[in-house]
CSV table of C-alpha atoms in Angstrom, one decimal:
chain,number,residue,atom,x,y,z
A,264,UNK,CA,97.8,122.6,6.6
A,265,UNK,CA,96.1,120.1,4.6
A,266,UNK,CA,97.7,117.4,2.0
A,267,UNK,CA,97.3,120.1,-1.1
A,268,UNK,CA,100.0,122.2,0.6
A,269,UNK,CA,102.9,119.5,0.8
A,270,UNK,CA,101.8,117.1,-2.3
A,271,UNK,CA,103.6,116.4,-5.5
A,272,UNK,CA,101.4,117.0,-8.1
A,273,UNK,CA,103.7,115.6,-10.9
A,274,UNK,CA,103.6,112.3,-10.5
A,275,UNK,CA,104.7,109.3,-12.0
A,276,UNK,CA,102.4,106.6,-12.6
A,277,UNK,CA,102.8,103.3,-14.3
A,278,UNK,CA,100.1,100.9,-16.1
A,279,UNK,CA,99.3,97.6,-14.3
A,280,UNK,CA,99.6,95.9,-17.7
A,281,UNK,CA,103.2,97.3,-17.8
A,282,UNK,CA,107.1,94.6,-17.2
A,283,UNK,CA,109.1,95.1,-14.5
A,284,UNK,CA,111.4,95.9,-17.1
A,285,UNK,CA,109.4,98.9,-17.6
A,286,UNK,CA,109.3,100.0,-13.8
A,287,UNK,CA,112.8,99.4,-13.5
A,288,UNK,CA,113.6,102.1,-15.8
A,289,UNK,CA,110.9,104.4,-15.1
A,290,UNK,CA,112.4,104.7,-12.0
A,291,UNK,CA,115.8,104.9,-12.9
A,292,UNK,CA,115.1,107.3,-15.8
A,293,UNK,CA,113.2,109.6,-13.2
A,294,UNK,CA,114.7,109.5,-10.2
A,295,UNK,CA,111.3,107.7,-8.2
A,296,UNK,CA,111.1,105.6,-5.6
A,297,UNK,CA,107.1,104.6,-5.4
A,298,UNK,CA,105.4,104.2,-8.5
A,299,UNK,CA,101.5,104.6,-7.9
A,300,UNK,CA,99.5,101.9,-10.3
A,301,UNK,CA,97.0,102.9,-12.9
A,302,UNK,CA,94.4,100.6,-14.8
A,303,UNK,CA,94.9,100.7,-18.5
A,304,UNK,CA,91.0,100.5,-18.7
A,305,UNK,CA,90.1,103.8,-17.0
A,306,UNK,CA,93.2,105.4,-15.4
A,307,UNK,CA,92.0,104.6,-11.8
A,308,UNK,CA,94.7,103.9,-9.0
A,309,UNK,CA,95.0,100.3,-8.5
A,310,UNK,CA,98.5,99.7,-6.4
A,311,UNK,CA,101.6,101.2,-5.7
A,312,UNK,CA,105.1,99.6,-6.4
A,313,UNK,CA,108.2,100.5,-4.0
A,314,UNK,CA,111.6,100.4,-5.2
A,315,UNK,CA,112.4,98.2,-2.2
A,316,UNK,CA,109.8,95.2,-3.9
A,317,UNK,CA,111.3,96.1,-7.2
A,318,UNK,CA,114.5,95.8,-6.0
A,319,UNK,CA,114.1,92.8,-3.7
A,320,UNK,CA,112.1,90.8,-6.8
A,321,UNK,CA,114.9,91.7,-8.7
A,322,UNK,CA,117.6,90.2,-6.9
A,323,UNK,CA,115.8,87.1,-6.0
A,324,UNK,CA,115.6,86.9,-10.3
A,325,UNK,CA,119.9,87.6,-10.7
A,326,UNK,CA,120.1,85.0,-7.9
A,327,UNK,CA,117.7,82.3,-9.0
A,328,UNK,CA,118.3,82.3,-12.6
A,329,UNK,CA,121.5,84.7,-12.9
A,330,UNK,CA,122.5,87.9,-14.9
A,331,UNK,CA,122.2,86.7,-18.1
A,332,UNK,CA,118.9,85.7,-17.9
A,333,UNK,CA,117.7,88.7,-15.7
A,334,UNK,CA,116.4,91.2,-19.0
A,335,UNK,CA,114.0,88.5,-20.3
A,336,UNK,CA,113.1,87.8,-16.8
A,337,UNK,CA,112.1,91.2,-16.1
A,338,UNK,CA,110.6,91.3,-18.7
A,339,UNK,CA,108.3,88.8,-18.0
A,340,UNK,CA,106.9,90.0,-15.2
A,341,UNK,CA,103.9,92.0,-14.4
A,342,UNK,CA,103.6,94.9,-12.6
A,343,UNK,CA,100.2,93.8,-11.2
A,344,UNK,CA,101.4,90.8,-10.1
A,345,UNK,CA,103.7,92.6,-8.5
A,346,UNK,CA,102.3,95.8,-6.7
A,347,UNK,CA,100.8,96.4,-3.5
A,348,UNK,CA,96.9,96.5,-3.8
A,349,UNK,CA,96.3,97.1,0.3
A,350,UNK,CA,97.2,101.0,0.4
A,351,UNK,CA,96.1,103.9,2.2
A,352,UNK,CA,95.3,106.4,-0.2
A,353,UNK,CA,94.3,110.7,0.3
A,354,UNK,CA,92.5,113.1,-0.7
A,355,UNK,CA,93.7,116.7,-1.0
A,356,UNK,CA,91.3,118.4,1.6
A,357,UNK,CA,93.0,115.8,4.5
A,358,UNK,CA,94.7,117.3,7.5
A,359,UNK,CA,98.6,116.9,7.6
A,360,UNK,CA,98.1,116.3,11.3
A,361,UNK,CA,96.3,113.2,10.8
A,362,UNK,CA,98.2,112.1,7.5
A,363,UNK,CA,101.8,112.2,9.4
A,364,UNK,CA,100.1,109.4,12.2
A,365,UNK,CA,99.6,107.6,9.0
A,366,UNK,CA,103.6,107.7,8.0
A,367,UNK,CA,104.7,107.2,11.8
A,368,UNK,CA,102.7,104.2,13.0
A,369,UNK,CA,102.9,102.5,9.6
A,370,UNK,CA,106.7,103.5,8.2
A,371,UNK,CA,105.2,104.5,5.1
A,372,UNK,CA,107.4,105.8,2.1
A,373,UNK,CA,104.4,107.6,0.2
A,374,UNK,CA,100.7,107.9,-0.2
A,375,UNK,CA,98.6,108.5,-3.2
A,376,UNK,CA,96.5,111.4,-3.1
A,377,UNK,CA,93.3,110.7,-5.2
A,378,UNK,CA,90.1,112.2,-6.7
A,379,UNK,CA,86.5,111.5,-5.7
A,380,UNK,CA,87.1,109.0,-9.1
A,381,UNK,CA,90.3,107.0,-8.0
A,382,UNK,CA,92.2,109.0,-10.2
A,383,UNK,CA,95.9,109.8,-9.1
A,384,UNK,CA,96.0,114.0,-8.5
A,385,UNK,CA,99.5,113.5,-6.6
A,386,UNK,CA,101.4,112.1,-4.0
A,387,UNK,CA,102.7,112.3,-0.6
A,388,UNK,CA,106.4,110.8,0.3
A,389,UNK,CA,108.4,110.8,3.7
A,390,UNK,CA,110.5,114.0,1.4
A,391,UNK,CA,107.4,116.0,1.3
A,392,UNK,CA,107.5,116.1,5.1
A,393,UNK,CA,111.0,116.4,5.4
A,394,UNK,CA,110.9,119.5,2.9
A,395,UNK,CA,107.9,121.2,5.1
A,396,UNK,CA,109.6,120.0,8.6
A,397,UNK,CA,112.7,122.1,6.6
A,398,UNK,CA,111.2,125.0,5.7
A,399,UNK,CA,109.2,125.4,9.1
A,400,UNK,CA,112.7,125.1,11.2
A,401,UNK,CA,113.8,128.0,8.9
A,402,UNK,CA,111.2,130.6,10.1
C-alpha cells in the first residue's frame, strides 16, 4: 500500500501571511487539527501548524495579557511566525511501511503529502492509519 491509498486529499491549508485569529477558526470552523502552510507567493508548502502550538500560544496570550485582550492579540500574530518549518513531508508513490516508522519513532500527528513542486496534494494524520488499521481488522 502506498500513501495515495490512505491520504486525505481535501485538505485544509492556510497562508503564511495569515493571524492566528484566522487559524483559530479555520480549525474550529472545519473540524482540523494540523493546518499545512502555504506561501501566498506561489502556493508552495512552507510549515505546518498543530492545534497543540495554536492552543498552547493561545493560552500563554489569555494568561499573559488576559481575555479581553486575547482577539486583538490573535490577531496580531503571524502564522509564519508561528508554524513549524522542520517537517517531514511525502509524496504519494511512498510505501505505508516506511511512512508508519515515520509516525512511531517521531509521535507525529500528520504529514503533508506533496508534488514534485512543493505543492500540497494531501495529507496523512495518525486517523488515516487508525481508519486503514480499522478496516484491515474487519476482513
Amino acid at each position: 500500500m502506498k500513501v495515495s491509498d490512505i491520504m486525505s486529499t481535501q485538505v485544509v491549508c492556510i497562508s503564511h501571511k495569515a493571524s492566528l485569529k484566522d487559524a483559530h477558526e479555520l480549525m474550529q470552523s472545519r473540524g482540523v487539527r494540523h493546518l499545512p502552510v502555504i506561501s501566498e507567493f506561489d502556493s508552495k508548502l512552507v510549515g505546518i501548524l498543530t492545534h497543540k502550538k495554536m492552543i498552547s500560544t493561545v493560552m500563554a496570550m489569555m494568561h499573559k495579557y488576559g481575555g479581553n485582550a486575547l482577539d486583538r492579540k490573535e490577531r496580531g500574530q503571524l502564522v509564519e511566525d508561528l508554524m513549524d518549518t522542520e517537517f517531514q513531508k511525502l509524496t504519494e508513490d511512498e510505501p505505508l511501511s516506511i511512512v508508519v516508522e515515520y509516525f512511531i519513532e517521531n509521535k507525529l500527528g500528520c504529514l503533508p503529502v506533496v508534488d514534485t513542486q512543493g505543492k500540497v496534494e494531501g495529507i496523512v494524520s495518525s486517523s488515516d492509519f487508525v481508519k486503514l488499521c480499522a478496516s484491515l481488522l474487519k476482513n
